[in-house]
XYZ file of C-alpha atoms in Angstrom:
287
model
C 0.000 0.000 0.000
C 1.131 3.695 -0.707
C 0.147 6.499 0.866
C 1.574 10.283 1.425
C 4.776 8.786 0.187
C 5.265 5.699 2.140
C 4.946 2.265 0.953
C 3.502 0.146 4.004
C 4.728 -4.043 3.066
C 4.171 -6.961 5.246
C 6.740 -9.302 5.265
C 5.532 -12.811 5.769
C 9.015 -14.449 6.940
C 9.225 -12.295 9.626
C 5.729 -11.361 10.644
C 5.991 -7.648 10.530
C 4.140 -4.664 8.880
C 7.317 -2.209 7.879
C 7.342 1.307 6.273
C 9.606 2.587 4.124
C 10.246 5.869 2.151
C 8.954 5.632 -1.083
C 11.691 8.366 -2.457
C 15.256 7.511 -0.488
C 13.744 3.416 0.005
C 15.001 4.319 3.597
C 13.028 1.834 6.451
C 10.770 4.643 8.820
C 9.418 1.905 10.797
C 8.548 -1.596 11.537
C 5.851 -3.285 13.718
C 5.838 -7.210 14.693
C 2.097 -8.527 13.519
C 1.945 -12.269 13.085
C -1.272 -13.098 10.077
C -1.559 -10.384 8.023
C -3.557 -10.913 4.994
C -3.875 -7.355 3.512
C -3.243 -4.108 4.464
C -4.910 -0.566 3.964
C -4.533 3.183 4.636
C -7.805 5.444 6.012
C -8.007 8.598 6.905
C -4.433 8.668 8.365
C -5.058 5.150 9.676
C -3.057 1.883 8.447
C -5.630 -0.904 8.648
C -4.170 -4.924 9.130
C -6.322 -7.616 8.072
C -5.990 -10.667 9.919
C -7.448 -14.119 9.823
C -10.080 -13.759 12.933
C -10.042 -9.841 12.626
C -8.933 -6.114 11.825
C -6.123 -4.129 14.007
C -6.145 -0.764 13.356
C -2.624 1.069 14.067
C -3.372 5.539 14.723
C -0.283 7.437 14.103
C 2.021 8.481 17.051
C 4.519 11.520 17.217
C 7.475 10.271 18.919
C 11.151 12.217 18.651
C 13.806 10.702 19.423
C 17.370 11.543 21.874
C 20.071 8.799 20.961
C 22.379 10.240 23.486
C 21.790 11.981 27.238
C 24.309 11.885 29.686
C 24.260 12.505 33.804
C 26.947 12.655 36.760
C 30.440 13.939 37.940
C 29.750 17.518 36.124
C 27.736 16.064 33.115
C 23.921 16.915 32.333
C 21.716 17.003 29.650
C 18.573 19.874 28.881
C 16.249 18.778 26.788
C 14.618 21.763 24.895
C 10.927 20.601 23.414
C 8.530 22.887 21.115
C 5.104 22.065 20.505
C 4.447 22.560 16.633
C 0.649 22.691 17.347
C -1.698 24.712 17.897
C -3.354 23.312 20.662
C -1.881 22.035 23.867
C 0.527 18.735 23.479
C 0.727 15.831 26.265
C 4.172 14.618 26.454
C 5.477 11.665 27.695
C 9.445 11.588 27.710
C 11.045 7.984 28.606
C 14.548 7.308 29.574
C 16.748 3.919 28.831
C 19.856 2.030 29.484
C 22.702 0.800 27.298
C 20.348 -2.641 27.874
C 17.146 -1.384 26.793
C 15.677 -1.046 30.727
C 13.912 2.395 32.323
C 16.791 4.562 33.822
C 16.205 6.347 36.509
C 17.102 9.962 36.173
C 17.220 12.898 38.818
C 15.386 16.040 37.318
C 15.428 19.361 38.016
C 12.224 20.245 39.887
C 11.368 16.692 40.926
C 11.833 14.899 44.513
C 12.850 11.636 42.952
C 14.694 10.312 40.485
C 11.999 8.949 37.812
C 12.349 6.925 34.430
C 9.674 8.663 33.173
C 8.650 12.731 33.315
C 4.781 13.526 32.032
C 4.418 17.582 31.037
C 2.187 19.504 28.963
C 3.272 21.881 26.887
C 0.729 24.923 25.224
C 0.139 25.641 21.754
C 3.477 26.709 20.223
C 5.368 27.238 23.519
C 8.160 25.580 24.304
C 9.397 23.332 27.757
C 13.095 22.265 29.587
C 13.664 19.216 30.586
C 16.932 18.978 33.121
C 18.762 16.351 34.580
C 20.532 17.169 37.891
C 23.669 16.018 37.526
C 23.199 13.769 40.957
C 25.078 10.701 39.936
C 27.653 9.779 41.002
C 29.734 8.491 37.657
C 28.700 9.794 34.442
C 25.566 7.611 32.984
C 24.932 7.257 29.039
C 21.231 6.605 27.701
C 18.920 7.992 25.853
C 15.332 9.480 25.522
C 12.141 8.550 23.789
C 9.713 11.859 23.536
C 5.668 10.717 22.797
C 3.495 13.721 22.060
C -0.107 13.947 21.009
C 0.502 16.455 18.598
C 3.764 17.243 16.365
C 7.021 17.753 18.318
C 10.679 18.828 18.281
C 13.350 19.461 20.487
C 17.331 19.592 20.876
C 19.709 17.955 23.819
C 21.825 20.106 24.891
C 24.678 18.498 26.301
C 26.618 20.510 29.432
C 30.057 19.876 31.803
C 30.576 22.213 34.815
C 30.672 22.501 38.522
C 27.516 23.000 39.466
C 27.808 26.971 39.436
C 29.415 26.926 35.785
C 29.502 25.445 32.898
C 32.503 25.011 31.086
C 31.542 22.851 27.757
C 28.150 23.153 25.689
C 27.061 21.464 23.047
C 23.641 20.879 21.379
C 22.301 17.977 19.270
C 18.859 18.174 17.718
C 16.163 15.620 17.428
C 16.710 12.191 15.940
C 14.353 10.113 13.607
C 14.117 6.653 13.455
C 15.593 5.393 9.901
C 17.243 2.110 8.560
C 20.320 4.363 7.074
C 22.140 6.855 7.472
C 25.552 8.735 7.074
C 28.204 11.128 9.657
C 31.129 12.976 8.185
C 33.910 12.168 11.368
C 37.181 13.160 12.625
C 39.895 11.881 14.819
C 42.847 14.553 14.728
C 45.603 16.216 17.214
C 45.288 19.817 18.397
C 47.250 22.511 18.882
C 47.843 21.432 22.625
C 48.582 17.999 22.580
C 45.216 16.624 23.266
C 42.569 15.571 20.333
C 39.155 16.116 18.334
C 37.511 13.128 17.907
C 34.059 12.331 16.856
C 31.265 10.798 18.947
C 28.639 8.674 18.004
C 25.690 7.205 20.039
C 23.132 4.902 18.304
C 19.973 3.841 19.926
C 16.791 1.263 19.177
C 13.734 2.303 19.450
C 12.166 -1.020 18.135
C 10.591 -4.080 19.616
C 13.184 -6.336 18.569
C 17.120 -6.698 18.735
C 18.648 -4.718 15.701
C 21.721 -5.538 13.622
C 23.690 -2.947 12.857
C 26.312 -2.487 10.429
C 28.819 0.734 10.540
C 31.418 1.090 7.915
C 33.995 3.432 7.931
C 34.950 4.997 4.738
C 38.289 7.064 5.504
C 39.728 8.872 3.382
C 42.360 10.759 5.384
C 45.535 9.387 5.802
C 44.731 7.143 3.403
C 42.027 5.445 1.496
C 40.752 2.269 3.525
C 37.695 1.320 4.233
C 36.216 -0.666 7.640
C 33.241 -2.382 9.178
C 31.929 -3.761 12.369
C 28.291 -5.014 13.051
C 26.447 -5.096 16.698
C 23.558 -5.825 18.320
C 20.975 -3.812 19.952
C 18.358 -5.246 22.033
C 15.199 -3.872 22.235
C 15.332 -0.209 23.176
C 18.985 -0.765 23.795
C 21.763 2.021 23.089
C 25.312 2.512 22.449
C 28.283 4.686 22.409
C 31.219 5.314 21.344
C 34.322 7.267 20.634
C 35.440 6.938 16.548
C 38.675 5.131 17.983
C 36.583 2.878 20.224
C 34.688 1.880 17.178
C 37.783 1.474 14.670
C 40.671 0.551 17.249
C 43.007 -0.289 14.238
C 41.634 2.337 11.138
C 40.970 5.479 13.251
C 44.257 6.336 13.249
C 45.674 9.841 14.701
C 44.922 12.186 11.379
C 41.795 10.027 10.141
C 39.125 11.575 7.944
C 35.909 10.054 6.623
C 32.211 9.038 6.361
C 30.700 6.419 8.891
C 28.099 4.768 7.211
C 25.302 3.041 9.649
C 22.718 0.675 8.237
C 20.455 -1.458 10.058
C 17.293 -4.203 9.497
C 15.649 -2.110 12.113
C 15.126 1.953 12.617
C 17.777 3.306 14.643
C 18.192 6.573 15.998
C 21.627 8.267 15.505
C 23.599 11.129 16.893
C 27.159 12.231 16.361
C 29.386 15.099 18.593
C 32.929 16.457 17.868
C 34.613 16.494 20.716
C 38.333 18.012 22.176
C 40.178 16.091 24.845
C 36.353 13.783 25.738
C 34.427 16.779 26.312
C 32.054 17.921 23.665
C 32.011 21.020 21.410
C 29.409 20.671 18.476
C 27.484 18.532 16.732
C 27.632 16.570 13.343
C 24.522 16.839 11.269
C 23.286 12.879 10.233
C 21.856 12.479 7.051
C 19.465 9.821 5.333
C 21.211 7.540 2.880
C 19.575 6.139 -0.105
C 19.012 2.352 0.246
């Protein structure tokens, strides 16, 4: 079935309804539904037919965070606009490397919680803080359900409490089967280095495989590959080096290039010396 650009398939072999852009052939999404004998599109509405019955899926706004980080100096804002113009219910979740709730402190609540409700009004805007109260730094990431259209940054801070010395923000991630990072791994003028970040997450049912090659093209040509694992809602990341111990040489230059069988999130940050500075924009690549 096609509708406003996206071809909506069943595949049979491994029982789920998937979604794909009907331009780039990039995968948006992809739902587990064992029986599916037809499919249609309503009024916004994608419509399964199944042996004893019809399941009806409505759309959802989610955004997604592939990286937040919390502890000894570290924590992450979360900036979110409501696109509407009525009021927005949002629902914001946090994960583990392992796919499990994390608990988070936040700025403004008593308890640490793996799971902050807010609304936000018509075309107004809302922070989202962690505190900083743990006690090593802790990786995750965020998934951000709205009942209306949404969009946000993470803005990624290092201080003392009272300032902060290192700022960098990273906007909102979509879910997509491919995509592409220009990255770096080079000396500066002090003796430390830039080096590129990247933090992948799974916002899917189901473990992911996913394959990143790494195209360099500075020092020399030569490219590399590694695959992994995600498990359901599961995240990663990783320093450029960390990923390509042997390739991401001192003076490397290239283009990371992430597929998966599953939608991932991505984000990528240039960082000096481990402490971020900016962020690398992600693009869609044409399957």
């Amino acid at each position: 079935v096609v509708a406003n650009n996206v071809i909506y398939f069943y595949n049979s072999a491994s029982h789920r309804i998937r979604a794909i852009d009907a331009f780039t052939g990039v995968l948006l999404w992809s739902i587990r539904q064992p029986g599916v004998r037809a499919l249609g599109v309503a009024e916004g509405f994608l419509l399964a037919l199944l042996e004893d019955g019809l399941q009806v899926y409505a759309p959802v706004d989610r955004i997604f965070f592939a990286q937040i980080a919390d502890g000894e100096g570290a924590t992450t804002l979360l900036a979110l606009n409501n696109l509407e113009n009525e009021e927005a219910t949002v629902r914001v979740d946090f994960f583990d490397d392992d796919g499990n709730a994390l608990p988070m402190g936040i700025v403004g609540e008593a308890m640490e919680t793996t799971t902050v409700e807010l609304s936000i009004a018509a075309q107004e805007t809302a922070r989202l803080e962690t505190d900083g109260s743990r006690p090593t730094v802790t990786g995750g990431w965020a998934v951000v359900t709205s009942s209306g259209r949404i969009a946000g940054a993470s803005i990624f801070q290092t201080g003392d409490g009272e300032e902060i010395f290192f700022e960098a923000g990273v906007g909102d991630a979509a879910a997509t089967g491919a995509a592409t990072v220009f990255v770096t791994r080079e000396a500066n003028a002090t003796g430390g280095e830039f080096n590129t970040g990247v933090a992948i997450a799974n916002p899917s049912d189901e473990n992911a495989v996913v394959t990143i090659e790494f195209r360099r093209t500075l020092p020399s040509q030569l490219v590399s590959s590694t695959t992994m694992t995600l498990p359901p809602n599961g995240h990663v990341a990783l320093f450029l080096h960390e990923l390509f111990a042997v390739s991401a040489v001192l003076g490397s230059q290239g283009t990371l290039v992430i597929t998966s069988d599953l939608p991932v999130a991505v984000a990528a940050l240039r960082t000096q010396n481990g402490f971020q500075m900016s962020s690398y924009p992600v693009g869609l690549a044409v399957r």
